[in-house]
mmCIF file of N, CA and C in Angstrom:
data_model
loop_
_atom_site.group_PDB
_atom_site.id
_atom_site.type_symbol
_atom_site.label_atom_id
_atom_site.label_comp_id
_atom_site.label_asym_id
_atom_site.label_seq_id
_atom_site.Cartn_x
_atom_site.Cartn_y
_atom_site.Cartn_z
ATOM 1 N N UNK A 1 103.117 99.975 68.099
ATOM 2 C CA UNK A 1 104.347 100.331 67.427
ATOM 3 C C UNK A 1 105.506 100.399 68.395
ATOM 4 N N UNK A 2 105.250 100.908 69.589
ATOM 5 C CA UNK A 2 106.322 100.988 70.583
ATOM 6 C C UNK A 2 106.863 99.602 70.897
ATOM 7 N N UNK A 3 105.966 98.653 71.101
ATOM 8 C CA UNK A 3 106.416 97.304 71.441
ATOM 9 C C UNK A 3 107.178 96.678 70.288
ATOM 10 N N UNK A 4 106.767 96.941 69.067
ATOM 11 C CA UNK A 4 107.495 96.402 67.910
ATOM 12 C C UNK A 4 108.908 96.975 67.867
ATOM 13 N N UNK A 5 109.038 98.266 68.174
ATOM 14 C CA UNK A 5 110.368 98.881 68.199
ATOM 15 C C UNK A 5 111.220 98.293 69.312
ATOM 16 N N UNK A 6 110.617 98.077 70.466
ATOM 17 C CA UNK A 6 111.366 97.505 71.590
ATOM 18 C C UNK A 6 111.813 96.087 71.263
ATOM 19 N N UNK A 7 110.940 95.323 70.616
ATOM 20 C CA UNK A 7 111.302 93.946 70.262
ATOM 21 C C UNK A 7 112.454 93.938 69.258
ATOM 22 N N UNK A 8 112.469 94.933 68.372
ATOM 23 C CA UNK A 8 113.571 95.049 67.414
ATOM 24 C C UNK A 8 114.880 95.323 68.139
ATOM 25 N N UNK A 9 114.818 96.178 69.164
ATOM 26 C CA UNK A 9 116.027 96.470 69.932
ATOM 27 C C UNK A 9 116.516 95.244 70.683
ATOM 28 N N UNK A 10 115.570 94.592 71.349
ATOM 29 C CA UNK A 10 115.924 93.374 72.075
ATOM 30 C C UNK A 10 114.632 92.691 72.517
ATOM 31 N N UNK A 11 114.418 91.422 72.160
ATOM 32 C CA UNK A 11 113.177 90.727 72.516
ATOM 33 C C UNK A 11 112.886 90.713 74.014
ATOM 34 N N UNK A 12 113.906 90.632 74.837
ATOM 35 C CA UNK A 12 113.666 90.611 76.280
ATOM 36 C C UNK A 12 113.178 91.959 76.803
ATOM 37 N N UNK A 13 113.546 93.043 76.135
ATOM 38 C CA UNK A 13 113.081 94.362 76.535
ATOM 39 C C UNK A 13 111.574 94.469 76.333
ATOM 40 N N UNK A 14 111.094 93.951 75.210
ATOM 41 C CA UNK A 14 109.655 93.938 74.957
ATOM 42 C C UNK A 14 108.933 93.098 76.009
ATOM 43 N N UNK A 15 109.472 91.952 76.310
ATOM 44 C CA UNK A 15 108.856 91.066 77.309
ATOM 45 C C UNK A 15 108.834 91.736 78.683
ATOM 46 N N UNK A 16 109.927 92.392 79.046
ATOM 47 C CA UNK A 16 109.989 93.108 80.319
ATOM 48 C C UNK A 16 108.915 94.188 80.381
ATOM 49 N N UNK A 17 108.785 94.957 79.309
ATOM 50 C CA UNK A 17 107.775 96.022 79.283
ATOM 51 C C UNK A 17 106.376 95.456 79.457
ATOM 52 N N UNK A 18 106.097 94.379 78.735
ATOM 53 C CA UNK A 18 104.768 93.785 78.801
ATOM 54 C C UNK A 18 104.464 93.237 80.193
ATOM 55 N N UNK A 19 105.396 92.496 80.753
ATOM 56 C CA UNK A 19 105.143 91.831 82.028
ATOM 57 C C UNK A 19 105.220 92.770 83.223
ATOM 58 N N UNK A 20 106.179 93.670 83.216
ATOM 59 C CA UNK A 20 106.417 94.476 84.408
ATOM 60 C C UNK A 20 105.860 95.888 84.316
ATOM 61 N N UNK A 21 106.071 96.553 83.201
ATOM 62 C CA UNK A 21 105.607 97.936 83.096
ATOM 63 C C UNK A 21 104.115 97.996 82.811
ATOM 64 N N UNK A 22 103.684 97.382 81.720
ATOM 65 C CA UNK A 22 102.277 97.458 81.361
ATOM 66 C C UNK A 22 101.424 96.452 82.125
ATOM 67 N N UNK A 23 101.884 95.224 82.168
ATOM 68 C CA UNK A 23 101.089 94.167 82.783
ATOM 69 C C UNK A 23 100.754 94.428 84.236
ATOM 70 N N UNK A 24 101.728 94.804 85.014
ATOM 71 C CA UNK A 24 101.485 95.021 86.442
ATOM 72 C C UNK A 24 100.694 96.288 86.722
ATOM 73 N N UNK A 25 100.915 97.298 85.921
ATOM 74 C CA UNK A 25 100.215 98.560 86.164
ATOM 75 C C UNK A 25 98.806 98.529 85.601
ATOM 76 N N UNK A 26 98.668 98.203 84.330
ATOM 77 C CA UNK A 26 97.350 98.253 83.699
ATOM 78 C C UNK A 26 96.537 96.989 83.936
ATOM 79 N N UNK A 27 97.179 95.893 84.271
ATOM 80 C CA UNK A 27 96.468 94.648 84.431
ATOM 81 C C UNK A 27 96.009 94.344 85.841
ATOM 82 N N UNK A 28 96.461 95.112 86.799
ATOM 83 C CA UNK A 28 96.108 94.791 88.183
ATOM 84 C C UNK A 28 94.679 95.213 88.500
ATOM 85 N N UNK A 29 94.101 94.501 89.416
ATOM 86 C CA UNK A 29 92.774 94.853 89.888
ATOM 87 C C UNK A 29 92.893 95.961 90.915
ATOM 88 N N UNK A 30 91.798 96.364 91.437
ATOM 89 C CA UNK A 30 91.872 97.395 92.455
ATOM 90 C C UNK A 30 90.689 98.324 92.396
ATOM 91 N N UNK A 31 90.896 99.496 92.945
ATOM 92 C CA UNK A 31 89.812 100.458 93.077
ATOM 93 C C UNK A 31 89.386 101.048 91.733
ATOM 94 N N UNK A 32 90.310 101.137 90.785
ATOM 95 C CA UNK A 32 89.990 101.747 89.498
ATOM 96 C C UNK A 32 89.884 100.700 88.398
ATOM 97 N N UNK A 33 88.874 100.861 87.572
ATOM 98 C CA UNK A 33 88.730 99.977 86.417
ATOM 99 C C UNK A 33 89.774 100.341 85.369
ATOM 100 N N UNK A 34 89.959 99.464 84.399
ATOM 101 C CA UNK A 34 90.903 99.743 83.323
ATOM 102 C C UNK A 34 90.473 100.992 82.554
ATOM 103 N N UNK A 35 89.172 101.172 82.391
ATOM 104 C CA UNK A 35 88.647 102.370 81.716
ATOM 105 C C UNK A 35 89.061 103.630 82.455
ATOM 106 N N UNK A 36 88.899 103.618 83.766
ATOM 107 C CA UNK A 36 89.245 104.788 84.573
ATOM 108 C C UNK A 36 90.758 105.013 84.593
ATOM 109 N N UNK A 37 91.544 103.938 84.626
ATOM 110 C CA UNK A 37 93.007 104.104 84.597
ATOM 111 C C UNK A 37 93.462 104.739 83.290
ATOM 112 N N UNK A 38 92.842 104.334 82.175
ATOM 113 C CA UNK A 38 93.192 104.940 80.880
ATOM 114 C C UNK A 38 92.798 106.418 80.855
ATOM 115 N N UNK A 39 91.634 106.736 81.384
ATOM 116 C CA UNK A 39 91.214 108.142 81.419
ATOM 117 C C UNK A 39 92.139 108.974 82.312
ATOM 118 N N UNK A 40 92.590 108.405 83.408
ATOM 119 C CA UNK A 40 93.548 109.105 84.277
ATOM 120 C C UNK A 40 94.871 109.322 83.549
ATOM 121 N N UNK A 41 95.294 108.349 82.780
ATOM 122 C CA UNK A 41 96.531 108.481 82.008
ATOM 123 C C UNK A 41 96.391 109.595 80.982
ATOM 124 N N UNK A 42 95.238 109.665 80.317
ATOM 125 C CA UNK A 42 94.983 110.747 79.362
ATOM 126 C C UNK A 42 95.062 112.094 80.077
ATOM 127 N N UNK A 43 94.504 112.190 81.265
ATOM 128 C CA UNK A 43 94.527 113.451 82.012
ATOM 129 C C UNK A 43 95.953 113.897 82.310
ATOM 130 N N UNK A 44 96.790 112.965 82.710
ATOM 131 C CA UNK A 44 98.180 113.303 83.020
ATOM 132 C C UNK A 44 98.931 113.697 81.749
ATOM 133 N N UNK A 45 98.729 112.941 80.689
ATOM 134 C CA UNK A 45 99.420 113.242 79.435
ATOM 135 C C UNK A 45 98.953 114.566 78.833
ATOM 136 N N UNK A 46 97.700 114.933 79.080
ATOM 137 C CA UNK A 46 97.155 116.176 78.515
ATOM 138 C C UNK A 46 97.928 117.408 78.980
ATOM 139 N N UNK A 47 98.647 117.299 80.069
ATOM 140 C CA UNK A 47 99.388 118.439 80.580
ATOM 141 C C UNK A 47 100.870 118.426 80.275
ATOM 142 N N UNK A 48 101.307 117.458 79.501
ATOM 143 C CA UNK A 48 102.739 117.344 79.239
ATOM 144 C C UNK A 48 103.054 117.703 77.786
ATOM 145 N N UNK A 49 104.163 118.386 77.577
ATOM 146 C CA UNK A 49 104.547 118.728 76.209
ATOM 147 C C UNK A 49 105.188 117.534 75.508
ATOM 148 N N UNK A 50 105.079 117.523 74.212
ATOM 149 C CA UNK A 50 105.793 116.554 73.371
ATOM 150 C C UNK A 50 105.478 115.095 73.684
ATOM 151 N N UNK A 51 104.227 114.808 73.971
ATOM 152 C CA UNK A 51 103.839 113.417 74.228
ATOM 153 C C UNK A 51 102.694 112.978 73.308
ATOM 154 N N UNK A 52 102.617 113.581 72.131
ATOM 155 C CA UNK A 52 101.520 113.254 71.205
ATOM 156 C C UNK A 52 101.421 111.754 70.899
ATOM 157 N N UNK A 53 102.536 111.046 70.675
ATOM 158 C CA UNK A 53 102.395 109.606 70.405
ATOM 159 C C UNK A 53 101.790 108.838 71.591
ATOM 160 N N UNK A 54 102.208 109.190 72.801
ATOM 161 C CA UNK A 54 101.668 108.525 73.986
ATOM 162 C C UNK A 54 100.202 108.916 74.189
ATOM 163 N N UNK A 55 99.897 110.190 73.972
ATOM 164 C CA UNK A 55 98.515 110.658 74.103
ATOM 165 C C UNK A 55 97.630 109.921 73.102
ATOM 166 N N UNK A 56 98.096 109.819 71.874
ATOM 167 C CA UNK A 56 97.336 109.104 70.841
ATOM 168 C C UNK A 56 97.071 107.664 71.274
ATOM 169 N N UNK A 57 98.091 106.992 71.740
ATOM 170 C CA UNK A 57 97.954 105.605 72.165
ATOM 171 C C UNK A 57 96.937 105.459 73.290
ATOM 172 N N UNK A 58 96.980 106.355 74.254
ATOM 173 C CA UNK A 58 96.079 106.227 75.402
ATOM 174 C C UNK A 58 94.665 106.714 75.109
ATOM 175 N N UNK A 59 94.501 107.608 74.142
ATOM 176 C CA UNK A 59 93.140 107.950 73.713
ATOM 177 C C UNK A 59 92.515 106.729 73.056
ATOM 178 N N UNK A 60 93.259 106.088 72.141
ATOM 179 C CA UNK A 60 92.758 104.843 71.548
ATOM 180 C C UNK A 60 92.496 103.801 72.632
ATOM 181 N N UNK A 61 93.435 103.689 73.577
ATOM 182 C CA UNK A 61 93.256 102.736 74.669
ATOM 183 C C UNK A 61 91.983 103.002 75.445
ATOM 184 N N UNK A 62 91.709 104.260 75.736
ATOM 185 C CA UNK A 62 90.490 104.630 76.463
ATOM 186 C C UNK A 62 89.245 104.199 75.695
ATOM 187 N N UNK A 63 89.253 104.485 74.404
ATOM 188 C CA UNK A 63 88.103 104.107 73.574
ATOM 189 C C UNK A 63 87.950 102.589 73.501
ATOM 190 N N UNK A 64 89.076 101.889 73.440
ATOM 191 C CA UNK A 64 89.029 100.428 73.326
ATOM 192 C C UNK A 64 88.543 99.740 74.587
ATOM 193 N N UNK A 65 88.653 100.400 75.730
ATOM 194 C CA UNK A 65 88.193 99.772 76.975
ATOM 195 C C UNK A 65 86.858 100.339 77.447
ATOM 196 N N UNK A 66 86.176 101.057 76.563
ATOM 197 C CA UNK A 66 84.801 101.436 76.856
ATOM 198 C C UNK A 66 84.513 102.894 77.125
ATOM 199 N N UNK A 67 85.522 103.739 77.162
ATOM 200 C CA UNK A 67 85.257 105.167 77.352
ATOM 201 C C UNK A 67 84.658 105.725 76.067
ATOM 202 N N UNK A 68 83.830 106.729 76.205
ATOM 203 C CA UNK A 68 83.281 107.394 75.026
ATOM 204 C C UNK A 68 84.184 108.563 74.658
ATOM 205 N N UNK A 69 84.057 109.013 73.430
ATOM 206 C CA UNK A 69 84.849 110.147 72.990
ATOM 207 C C UNK A 69 84.479 111.389 73.811
ATOM 208 N N UNK A 70 83.228 111.469 74.243
ATOM 209 C CA UNK A 70 82.798 112.594 75.071
ATOM 210 C C UNK A 70 83.471 112.564 76.445
ATOM 211 N N UNK A 71 83.657 111.367 76.996
ATOM 212 C CA UNK A 71 84.361 111.250 78.276
ATOM 213 C C UNK A 71 85.818 111.660 78.138
ATOM 214 N N UNK A 72 86.453 111.224 77.055
ATOM 215 C CA UNK A 72 87.852 111.591 76.835
ATOM 216 C C UNK A 72 87.956 113.104 76.659
ATOM 217 N N UNK A 73 87.047 113.685 75.903
ATOM 218 C CA UNK A 73 87.032 115.147 75.713
ATOM 219 C C UNK A 73 86.854 115.853 77.060
ATOM 220 N N UNK A 74 85.975 115.351 77.904
ATOM 221 C CA UNK A 74 85.752 115.964 79.217
ATOM 222 C C UNK A 74 87.016 115.910 80.069
ATOM 223 N N UNK A 75 87.737 114.812 80.001
ATOM 224 C CA UNK A 75 88.991 114.688 80.751
ATOM 225 C C UNK A 75 89.997 115.724 80.254
ATOM 226 N N UNK A 76 90.102 115.859 78.945
ATOM 227 C CA UNK A 76 91.037 116.833 78.371
ATOM 228 C C UNK A 76 90.631 118.252 78.772
ATOM 229 N N UNK A 77 89.346 118.530 78.773
ATOM 230 C CA UNK A 77 88.876 119.864 79.171
ATOM 231 C C UNK A 77 89.156 120.143 80.644
ATOM 232 N N UNK A 78 89.022 119.143 81.491
ATOM 233 C CA UNK A 78 89.342 119.340 82.914
ATOM 234 C C UNK A 78 90.837 119.563 83.113
ATOM 235 N N UNK A 79 91.639 118.849 82.335
ATOM 236 C CA UNK A 79 93.092 119.031 82.418
ATOM 237 C C UNK A 79 93.471 120.457 82.030
ATOM 238 N N UNK A 80 92.676 121.058 81.196
ATOM 239 C CA UNK A 80 92.905 122.451 80.778
ATOM 240 C C UNK A 80 92.938 123.383 81.989
ATOM 241 N N UNK A 81 92.076 123.127 82.949
ATOM 242 C CA UNK A 81 92.009 123.969 84.149
ATOM 243 C C UNK A 81 93.291 123.901 84.967
ATOM 244 N N UNK A 82 93.937 122.768 84.930
ATOM 245 C CA UNK A 82 95.164 122.569 85.709
ATOM 246 C C UNK A 82 96.403 122.986 84.921
ATOM 247 N N UNK A 83 96.461 122.589 83.654
ATOM 248 C CA UNK A 83 97.691 122.740 82.882
ATOM 249 C C UNK A 83 97.711 123.951 81.952
ATOM 250 N N UNK A 84 96.564 124.553 81.690
ATOM 251 C CA UNK A 84 96.521 125.759 80.879
ATOM 252 C C UNK A 84 96.167 125.532 79.415
ATOM 253 N N UNK A 85 96.081 126.675 78.719
ATOM 254 C CA UNK A 85 95.613 126.685 77.335
ATOM 255 C C UNK A 85 96.551 125.988 76.352
ATOM 256 N N UNK A 86 97.851 126.179 76.520
ATOM 257 C CA UNK A 86 98.798 125.593 75.572
ATOM 258 C C UNK A 86 98.733 124.066 75.610
ATOM 259 N N UNK A 87 98.731 123.523 76.810
ATOM 260 C CA UNK A 87 98.630 122.067 76.945
ATOM 261 C C UNK A 87 97.288 121.580 76.410
ATOM 262 N N UNK A 88 96.236 122.335 76.690
ATOM 263 C CA UNK A 88 94.911 121.958 76.200
ATOM 264 C C UNK A 88 94.883 121.926 74.679
ATOM 265 N N UNK A 89 95.476 122.935 74.052
ATOM 266 C CA UNK A 89 95.469 122.996 72.589
ATOM 267 C C UNK A 89 96.160 121.775 71.986
ATOM 268 N N UNK A 90 97.286 121.398 72.547
ATOM 269 C CA UNK A 90 98.018 120.236 72.046
ATOM 270 C C UNK A 90 97.214 118.952 72.246
ATOM 271 N N UNK A 91 96.685 118.764 73.440
ATOM 272 C CA UNK A 91 95.899 117.559 73.735
ATOM 273 C C UNK A 91 94.635 117.515 72.888
ATOM 274 N N UNK A 92 94.018 118.655 72.706
ATOM 275 C CA UNK A 92 92.795 118.731 71.918
ATOM 276 C C UNK A 92 93.060 118.390 70.456
ATOM 277 N N UNK A 93 94.186 118.856 69.923
ATOM 278 C CA UNK A 93 94.564 118.521 68.548
ATOM 279 C C UNK A 93 94.742 117.015 68.399
ATOM 280 N N UNK A 94 95.435 116.411 69.340
ATOM 281 C CA UNK A 94 95.638 114.960 69.296
ATOM 282 C C UNK A 94 94.304 114.233 69.373
ATOM 283 N N UNK A 95 93.429 114.672 70.262
ATOM 284 C CA UNK A 95 92.123 114.044 70.417
ATOM 285 C C UNK A 95 91.305 114.152 69.130
ATOM 286 N N UNK A 96 91.338 115.300 68.498
ATOM 287 C CA UNK A 96 90.608 115.494 67.250
ATOM 288 C C UNK A 96 91.155 114.588 66.155
ATOM 289 N N UNK A 97 92.471 114.476 66.059
ATOM 290 C CA UNK A 97 93.083 113.598 65.051
ATOM 291 C C UNK A 97 92.680 112.144 65.276
ATOM 292 N N UNK A 98 92.710 111.711 66.526
ATOM 293 C CA UNK A 98 92.344 110.319 66.829
ATOM 294 C C UNK A 98 90.879 110.076 66.520
ATOM 295 N N UNK A 99 90.030 110.996 66.920
ATOM 296 C CA UNK A 99 88.600 110.789 66.701
ATOM 297 C C UNK A 99 88.265 110.776 65.214
ATOM 298 N N UNK A 100 88.988 111.561 64.424
ATOM 299 C CA UNK A 100 88.780 111.552 62.979
ATOM 300 C C UNK A 100 89.196 110.212 62.397
ATOM 301 N N UNK A 101 90.353 109.716 62.814
ATOM 302 C CA UNK A 101 90.828 108.415 62.331
ATOM 303 C C UNK A 101 89.924 107.290 62.792
ATOM 304 N N UNK A 102 89.386 107.425 63.989
ATOM 305 C CA UNK A 102 88.530 106.371 64.544
ATOM 306 C C UNK A 102 87.095 106.478 64.019
ATOM 307 N N UNK A 103 86.822 107.535 63.242
ATOM 308 C CA UNK A 103 85.490 107.697 62.681
ATOM 309 C C UNK A 103 84.472 108.200 63.676
ATOM 310 N N UNK A 104 84.945 108.869 64.695
ATOM 311 C CA UNK A 104 84.036 109.408 65.712
ATOM 312 C C UNK A 104 84.154 110.927 65.720
ATOM 313 N N UNK A 105 83.056 111.584 65.881
ATOM 314 C CA UNK A 105 83.066 113.038 65.892
ATOM 315 C C UNK A 105 83.317 113.521 67.312
ATOM 316 N N UNK A 106 84.198 114.487 67.442
ATOM 317 C CA UNK A 106 84.470 115.080 68.742
ATOM 318 C C UNK A 106 83.777 116.426 68.795
ATOM 319 N N UNK A 107 83.080 116.655 69.866
ATOM 320 C CA UNK A 107 82.438 117.955 70.032
ATOM 321 C C UNK A 107 83.504 119.012 70.235
ATOM 322 N N UNK A 108 83.319 120.146 69.621
ATOM 323 C CA UNK A 108 84.291 121.233 69.761
ATOM 324 C C UNK A 108 84.310 121.714 71.198
ATOM 325 N N UNK A 109 85.492 122.049 71.645
ATOM 326 C CA UNK A 109 85.640 122.551 73.015
ATOM 327 C C UNK A 109 85.175 123.995 73.084
ATOM 328 N N UNK A 110 84.553 124.367 74.186
ATOM 329 C CA UNK A 110 84.148 125.755 74.338
ATOM 330 C C UNK A 110 85.376 126.645 74.507
ATOM 331 N N UNK A 111 85.291 127.828 73.986
ATOM 332 C CA UNK A 111 86.417 128.774 74.103
ATOM 333 C C UNK A 111 86.173 129.742 75.235
#
């Protein structure tokens, strides 16, 4: 959806995002696999307020590149230790919504 909105604003903006922002960052080889890069992105987003759309996108991205819902949940739970309960609650809500839409059950987080 983000790319469709960018293309509506200006086709070259969408192309720039694909080639330079996403393509170079997510498409490059290196020490981390695409699966691990997506999980790292989820970890960073789990600690930020007001990023539910981005969190949703990257949870789906993680699942699409081979991460399990349990791995994504574990990343969110670890982020809880760094970012606190409020950030965890928001990230956990997003994760639960995505897993429900994706037809996957998410194990409840321990309290």
